[in-house]
């Protein structure tokens, strides 16, 4: 296809212009004619178009406004259909990318990879984020966790097994289109098999699991290619305020079909844990991999729900009693397993608290990563930190360290 860009950066958005404009503005600074930026806007009105187009005359920016009532997955899907790149990636309107993403893609193509996944070392809390526990101490802050630059080539089936053992808690090293780079033809293969690109209530996890069912060769690099942004009205921002919890009826942004076939192994309320769990199950069913669901770790999921969502304990315990079996040995095994995961989850929670305390102490002495106005400043800060650490991405050999 003549003039076809190598990479489409797709941004589905809705009523979040305060994040979208800085995000798009900074993406325009990526010096490559081989990238297109696709904004699919499902906002209630078309105010974003004038603001975006006034930023710069940028021929590779494609803005589409759709006033139809869309689910989150439909917004993602139409954004993909409006793009033309050989490879695609999705980001949220409050996220950012490492400008080296073009060098990373060049390397991936040289390696003959179907997909490329970076680590989640870089995250940014927008200034409007107010944590229930830490207030505004992390607001405007870029956090960069340790990374090594190491490249591994995961076995997709092993990553699915890991995902099942943790009931969908985290992406592990799954290939993914959200905060990952995927060859378009594999997205099309998911659609041909499942009838949708995103066979689950949320696009990110459902597509990642579906891709893992068909992807042949991909790389995971312990190097930040994306910045996970947390605006106050995003899922991450809601999590910071301890509000990442809805009833199924009060979450219209999810596909009604996905909600209607909600798994009977998952408590019927919406939170990060239950949504990702359902994503894993529905994606495997849609891709004809139902036989793997036997490895789904229900007890792990129930323990996390009891720790983090106590007001739904009746729903969760009803489900535990339903699946624990009737014989004494089965009940004893379930009780021991639940207790183990319950204590493990609390240990992880304590570890997260200590990590955040360390994060605060570390950032107090690193003003480059603090008081950042928006995602554009966070992207600039990431670039500075990488250079200070002597890291760079070489399009010939991948992530490197100069010294």
Coordinates of C-alpha atoms in Angstrom, one line a residue:
X1 CA 0.0 0.0 0.0
X2 CA 1.7 3.2 -1.2
X3 CA 2.2 5.8 1.5
X4 CA 1.0 3.4 4.2
X5 CA 2.5 4.3 7.6
X6 CA 4.4 1.7 9.6
X7 CA 2.7 2.6 12.8
X8 CA -0.8 3.8 13.8
X9 CA -1.1 5.3 17.3
X10 CA -4.8 5.1 18.1
X11 CA -6.4 7.1 20.8
X12 CA -10.0 6.4 21.6
X13 CA -11.4 9.2 23.8
X14 CA -14.7 10.5 25.3
X15 CA -15.3 13.8 27.1
X16 CA -11.6 14.1 28.3
X17 CA -10.3 17.0 26.2
X18 CA -8.1 18.2 29.1
X19 CA -5.9 15.1 28.7
X20 CA -6.3 14.6 25.0
X21 CA -4.9 17.9 23.8
X22 CA -1.6 17.7 25.6
X23 CA -1.3 14.1 24.6
X24 CA -1.8 14.7 20.9
X25 CA 0.3 17.9 20.9
X26 CA 3.3 16.0 22.2
X27 CA 2.8 13.0 19.8
X28 CA 3.1 15.5 17.0
X29 CA 6.7 16.1 18.0
X30 CA 7.7 12.6 17.0
X31 CA 9.8 13.3 14.0
X32 CA 8.7 10.6 11.6
X33 CA 6.5 10.6 8.5
X34 CA 6.1 6.9 9.2
X35 CA 3.5 7.4 12.0
X36 CA -0.1 8.3 11.9
X37 CA -2.1 9.5 14.9
X38 CA -5.8 8.4 14.9
X39 CA -8.1 10.1 17.4
X40 CA -11.6 8.5 17.6
X41 CA -13.7 10.8 19.7
X42 CA -17.0 9.7 21.2
X43 CA -17.5 12.9 23.2
X44 CA -20.9 14.4 23.6
X45 CA -19.9 17.3 21.3
X46 CA -17.3 18.1 18.7
X47 CA -15.3 20.7 20.6
X48 CA -12.1 18.7 20.4
X49 CA -11.7 18.9 16.6
X50 CA -11.1 22.7 16.6
X51 CA -8.7 22.5 19.5
X52 CA -6.7 19.6 17.9
X53 CA -6.6 21.0 14.4
X54 CA -5.4 24.4 15.7
X55 CA -2.3 22.8 17.2
X56 CA -0.4 22.3 14.0
X57 CA -0.9 21.4 10.3
X58 CA -0.1 17.8 10.7
X59 CA -1.1 15.6 7.7
X60 CA -0.8 12.4 9.6
X61 CA -3.3 13.3 12.3
X62 CA -6.8 11.8 11.6
X63 CA -9.6 13.0 13.9
X64 CA -13.0 11.3 13.8
X65 CA -15.9 12.4 15.9
X66 CA -18.8 9.9 16.4
X67 CA -21.9 11.1 18.3
X68 CA -23.4 7.5 18.4
X69 CA -23.6 5.9 21.8
X70 CA -20.7 3.5 21.8
X71 CA -19.3 1.1 24.4
X72 CA -15.6 1.3 25.2
X73 CA -14.8 -1.6 23.0
X74 CA -16.8 -0.1 20.1
X75 CA -14.8 3.1 20.4
X76 CA -11.6 1.2 20.2
X77 CA -12.8 -0.9 17.3
X78 CA -13.8 2.1 15.2
X79 CA -10.5 3.8 15.9
X80 CA -8.7 0.7 14.6
X81 CA -11.0 0.6 11.5
X82 CA -10.1 4.3 10.8
X83 CA -6.3 3.5 10.9
X84 CA -4.1 2.2 8.1
X85 CA -0.7 1.4 9.7
X86 CA 1.1 -1.9 9.2
X87 CA 1.5 -2.1 13.0
X88 CA -0.9 -0.6 15.5
X89 CA -0.9 0.5 19.1
X90 CA -3.6 1.9 21.4
X91 CA -3.0 4.4 24.2
X92 CA -5.4 6.2 26.5
X93 CA -5.9 10.0 26.1
X94 CA -4.0 10.5 29.4
X95 CA -1.0 8.2 28.4
X96 CA 2.2 9.0 26.6
X97 CA 4.9 7.2 24.6
X98 CA 8.6 7.1 24.5
X99 CA 9.6 8.9 21.3
X100 CA 12.0 6.0 20.7
X101 CA 9.0 3.9 19.8
X102 CA 9.9 4.3 16.1
X103 CA 13.4 2.9 16.6
X104 CA 11.8 0.0 18.6
X105 CA 9.4 -0.7 15.7
X106 CA 12.2 -0.6 13.2
X107 CA 14.1 -3.2 15.3
X108 CA 11.0 -5.3 15.7
X109 CA 10.5 -5.4 11.9
X110 CA 14.2 -6.4 11.4
X111 CA 13.7 -9.2 13.9
X112 CA 10.5 -10.4 12.1
X113 CA 8.3 -10.0 15.2
X114 CA 4.6 -10.2 15.2
X115 CA 4.3 -8.0 18.3
X116 CA 6.5 -6.0 20.7
X117 CA 5.7 -5.4 24.4
X118 CA 7.6 -3.1 26.7
X119 CA 7.6 -3.1 30.5
X120 CA 5.3 -0.9 32.6
X121 CA 8.2 0.9 34.4
X122 CA 7.0 4.5 33.6
X123 CA 3.7 5.9 35.1
X124 CA 2.5 9.5 35.4
X125 CA -0.2 10.9 37.8
X126 CA -1.8 14.0 36.3
X127 CA -2.1 17.0 38.6
X128 CA -5.8 16.5 39.2
X129 CA -5.3 13.0 40.7
X130 CA -6.1 12.9 44.5
X131 CA -5.3 9.7 46.2
X132 CA -7.5 8.5 49.1
X133 CA -4.4 7.6 51.1
X134 CA -1.7 10.0 49.8
X135 CA -3.7 13.1 48.8
X136 CA -1.9 15.1 46.1
X137 CA 1.6 13.9 47.0
X138 CA 1.9 12.0 43.8
X139 CA 0.1 14.6 41.6
X140 CA 2.1 15.7 38.6
X141 CA 4.7 13.0 39.3
X142 CA 6.5 10.7 36.9
X143 CA 7.6 7.4 38.4
X144 CA 10.1 5.2 36.7
X145 CA 10.7 1.8 38.2
X146 CA 13.8 -0.2 37.7
X147 CA 14.3 -1.7 34.2
X148 CA 17.2 -3.7 32.7
X149 CA 16.8 -3.4 28.9
X150 CA 16.8 -7.2 28.7
X151 CA 14.9 -8.8 25.7
X152 CA 13.1 -12.1 26.0
X153 CA 10.9 -14.1 23.6
X154 CA 8.0 -15.5 25.6
X155 CA 6.0 -18.5 24.8
X156 CA 2.4 -17.2 24.3
X157 CA 0.8 -20.3 25.9
X158 CA 2.9 -20.0 29.0
X159 CA 1.7 -16.4 29.4
X160 CA -1.9 -17.5 29.1
X161 CA -1.3 -20.1 31.8
X162 CA 0.2 -17.5 34.1
X163 CA -2.7 -15.2 33.4
X164 CA -5.1 -18.0 34.4
X165 CA -3.2 -18.8 37.6
X166 CA -3.7 -15.2 38.6
X167 CA -7.3 -15.0 37.4
X168 CA -6.3 -12.2 35.0
X169 CA -4.5 -10.1 37.6
X170 CA -2.0 -8.2 35.5
X171 CA -0.8 -8.7 31.9
X172 CA 2.3 -10.6 32.7
X173 CA 4.2 -10.6 29.3
X174 CA 1.1 -11.1 27.1
X175 CA 1.3 -9.6 23.6
X176 CA -1.0 -6.7 23.5
X177 CA -2.3 -3.8 21.4
X178 CA -2.9 -1.5 24.3
X179 CA 0.5 -0.2 25.4
X180 CA 2.1 -2.7 23.0
X181 CA 2.8 -2.9 19.3
X182 CA 1.0 -5.5 17.1
X183 CA 1.0 -6.4 13.5
X184 CA -2.4 -5.5 12.0
X185 CA -2.9 -8.9 10.4
X186 CA -3.1 -10.5 13.8
X187 CA -5.8 -8.1 14.9
X188 CA -7.7 -9.1 11.8
X189 CA -7.2 -12.8 12.7
X190 CA -8.7 -12.2 16.1
X191 CA -11.7 -10.5 14.4
X192 CA -12.1 -13.4 12.0
X193 CA -12.1 -15.9 14.8
X194 CA -14.0 -14.1 17.5
X195 CA -16.3 -11.8 15.5
X196 CA -14.7 -8.8 17.3
X197 CA -11.3 -7.4 18.1
X198 CA -12.1 -7.2 21.8
X199 CA -13.9 -10.3 23.0
X200 CA -14.6 -9.1 26.6
X201 CA -15.9 -6.2 28.6
X202 CA -12.7 -4.3 28.5
X203 CA -10.5 -3.9 25.3
X204 CA -7.1 -4.2 26.8
X205 CA -7.0 -7.6 28.6
X206 CA -9.5 -9.3 26.3
X207 CA -7.5 -8.5 23.2
X208 CA -4.2 -9.4 24.8
X209 CA -5.5 -12.9 25.7
X210 CA -7.0 -13.3 22.2
X211 CA -3.7 -12.3 20.6
X212 CA -1.8 -14.8 22.7
X213 CA -4.0 -17.6 21.2
X214 CA -2.7 -16.9 17.7
X215 CA 0.6 -14.9 17.9
X216 CA 3.6 -16.8 16.8
X217 CA 6.7 -14.8 17.7
X218 CA 7.0 -11.7 19.7
X219 CA 9.4 -10.0 22.1
X220 CA 9.1 -8.6 25.6
X221 CA 11.6 -5.9 26.4
X222 CA 12.3 -4.6 29.9
X223 CA 12.4 -1.1 28.7
X224 CA 9.7 1.6 28.9
X225 CA 8.1 2.3 25.5
X226 CA 4.9 3.8 27.0
X227 CA 3.9 6.0 30.0
X228 CA 0.8 4.8 31.8
X229 CA -1.1 8.0 32.6
X230 CA -3.6 8.3 35.4
X231 CA -6.0 11.2 35.1
X232 CA -8.6 11.7 37.7
X233 CA -11.5 10.4 35.5
X234 CA -9.5 7.4 34.2
X235 CA -9.5 3.9 35.6
X236 CA -6.1 4.5 37.3
X237 CA -7.4 7.8 38.8
X238 CA -10.5 6.1 40.1
X239 CA -8.3 3.4 41.6
X240 CA -6.2 6.0 43.4
X241 CA -9.4 7.4 45.0
X242 CA -10.5 3.9 45.8
X243 CA -13.5 4.3 43.5
X244 CA -12.7 1.6 40.9
X245 CA -15.9 -0.3 41.7
X246 CA -19.3 -0.2 39.9
X247 CA -22.4 -2.3 39.7
X248 CA -23.0 -4.0 36.3
X249 CA -26.0 -1.8 35.7
X250 CA -24.1 1.5 36.3
X251 CA -21.3 0.8 33.8
X252 CA -22.8 1.6 30.4
X253 CA -19.4 2.0 28.8
X254 CA -19.0 -1.8 28.8
X255 CA -20.4 -4.0 26.0
X256 CA -23.8 -5.2 27.0
X257 CA -23.1 -8.5 25.2
X258 CA -20.0 -9.0 27.4
X259 CA -22.1 -8.3 30.5
X260 CA -24.9 -10.6 29.4
X261 CA -22.5 -13.6 29.2
X262 CA -20.7 -12.8 32.4
X263 CA -19.0 -15.9 33.7
X264 CA -20.7 -17.7 36.6
X265 CA -17.2 -18.1 38.2
X266 CA -16.8 -14.4 38.7
X267 CA -18.7 -12.2 41.3
X268 CA -21.2 -10.0 39.5
X269 CA -19.9 -6.5 40.2
X270 CA -17.4 -4.4 38.2
X271 CA -13.9 -3.8 39.4
X272 CA -10.5 -4.3 38.0
X273 CA -10.2 -7.8 39.3
X274 CA -13.6 -9.0 38.1
X275 CA -13.4 -7.3 34.7
X276 CA -10.0 -8.8 33.8
X277 CA -11.1 -12.2 35.1
X278 CA -14.2 -12.1 32.8
X279 CA -12.0 -10.8 29.9
X280 CA -9.7 -13.9 30.2
X281 CA -12.6 -16.3 30.2
X282 CA -14.6 -14.7 27.4
X283 CA -11.5 -14.2 25.2
X284 CA -10.5 -17.9 25.5
X285 CA -14.1 -18.9 24.7
X286 CA -14.3 -16.7 21.7
X287 CA -11.0 -18.0 20.4
X288 CA -12.0 -21.6 20.8
X289 CA -9.6 -22.3 23.7
X290 CA -12.3 -23.2 26.3
X291 CA -10.2 -26.2 27.4
X292 CA -7.7 -23.9 29.1
X293 CA -10.3 -22.3 31.4
X294 CA -10.0 -25.3 33.7
X295 CA -6.8 -23.7 34.9
X296 CA -8.6 -20.5 36.0
X297 CA -7.7 -19.8 39.6
X298 CA -11.1 -18.8 41.2
X299 CA -9.7 -18.8 44.8
X300 CA -7.1 -16.2 43.9
X301 CA -9.8 -14.0 42.5
X302 CA -12.1 -14.4 45.5
X303 CA -9.3 -13.6 48.0
X304 CA -8.5 -10.3 46.2
X305 CA -12.2 -9.4 46.1
X306 CA -12.6 -10.0 49.8
X307 CA -9.5 -7.9 50.6
X308 CA -10.3 -4.9 48.3
X309 CA -14.1 -4.9 48.0
X310 CA -15.4 -5.8 51.4
X311 CA -18.9 -4.3 50.7
X312 CA -19.4 -7.1 48.1
X313 CA -18.3 -9.8 50.5
X314 CA -21.8 -11.4 50.4
X315 CA -21.6 -11.9 46.7
X316 CA -18.0 -13.2 46.9
X317 CA -18.6 -15.7 49.8
X318 CA -21.7 -17.0 48.1
X319 CA -19.6 -17.9 45.2
X320 CA -16.9 -19.4 47.3
X321 CA -19.4 -21.7 49.0
X322 CA -20.9 -22.6 45.6
X323 CA -17.6 -23.8 44.2
X324 CA -15.9 -25.3 47.2
X325 CA -17.6 -28.7 46.9
X326 CA -19.5 -30.8 49.4
X327 CA -17.0 -33.3 50.7
X328 CA -14.8 -32.4 53.7
X329 CA -11.5 -32.8 51.8
X330 CA -12.6 -30.4 49.0
X331 CA -13.7 -27.8 51.5
X332 CA -10.5 -28.1 53.5
X333 CA -8.4 -27.6 50.3
X334 CA -10.5 -24.5 49.4
X335 CA -10.1 -23.1 52.9
X336 CA -6.4 -23.5 52.9
X337 CA -6.0 -22.1 49.4
X338 CA -8.2 -19.1 50.1
X339 CA -6.3 -18.4 53.4
X340 CA -3.0 -18.5 51.5
X341 CA -4.1 -16.1 48.8
X342 CA -5.8 -13.9 51.3
X343 CA -2.6 -13.5 53.3
X344 CA -0.5 -13.2 50.1
X345 CA -2.8 -10.3 48.9
X346 CA -2.3 -8.5 52.2
X347 CA 1.4 -8.9 52.0
X348 CA 1.3 -7.5 48.5
X349 CA -0.7 -4.6 49.8
X350 CA 1.9 -3.9 52.5
X351 CA 4.6 -4.1 49.8
X352 CA 2.8 -1.6 47.7
X353 CA 2.6 0.8 50.7
X354 CA 6.3 0.5 51.3
X355 CA 7.0 1.0 47.6
X356 CA 4.9 4.2 47.6
X357 CA 6.8 5.5 50.7
X358 CA 10.1 4.8 48.9
X359 CA 8.6 6.5 45.8
X360 CA 7.9 9.6 47.8
X361 CA 11.4 9.8 49.3
X362 CA 13.1 9.2 46.0
X363 CA 11.1 11.8 44.1
X364 CA 11.7 14.5 46.8
X365 CA 15.3 14.4 45.6
X366 CA 14.4 14.3 41.9
X367 CA 12.6 17.5 41.0
X368 CA 12.9 16.5 37.3
X369 CA 10.1 14.0 37.8
X370 CA 7.9 16.2 40.0
X371 CA 5.4 19.0 39.4
X372 CA 5.0 18.0 35.8
X373 CA 2.1 19.9 34.2
X374 CA 0.9 17.3 31.7
X375 CA 1.8 14.2 29.8
X376 CA 4.0 16.2 27.4
X377 CA 6.2 17.2 30.2
X378 CA 6.3 13.6 31.5
X379 CA 7.4 12.4 28.1
X380 CA 10.3 15.0 28.1
X381 CA 11.2 13.9 31.6
X382 CA 11.3 10.2 30.6
X383 CA 13.7 11.1 27.8
X384 CA 16.0 13.0 30.2
X385 CA 16.0 10.2 32.7
X386 CA 16.8 7.6 30.1
X387 CA 19.8 9.7 28.9
X388 CA 21.0 10.3 32.4
X389 CA 20.9 6.5 32.9
X390 CA 22.8 6.2 29.6
X391 CA 20.0 4.1 28.1
X392 CA 18.8 4.4 24.5
X393 CA 17.0 2.3 21.9
X394 CA 19.2 1.2 18.9
X395 CA 17.1 0.3 15.9
X396 CA 19.8 -2.2 14.9
X397 CA 20.2 -4.1 18.2
X398 CA 17.4 -3.0 20.5
X399 CA 17.6 -1.4 24.0
X400 CA 21.2 -0.6 24.9
X401 CA 23.2 1.1 27.6
X402 CA 26.0 3.3 26.4
X403 CA 28.2 3.0 29.5

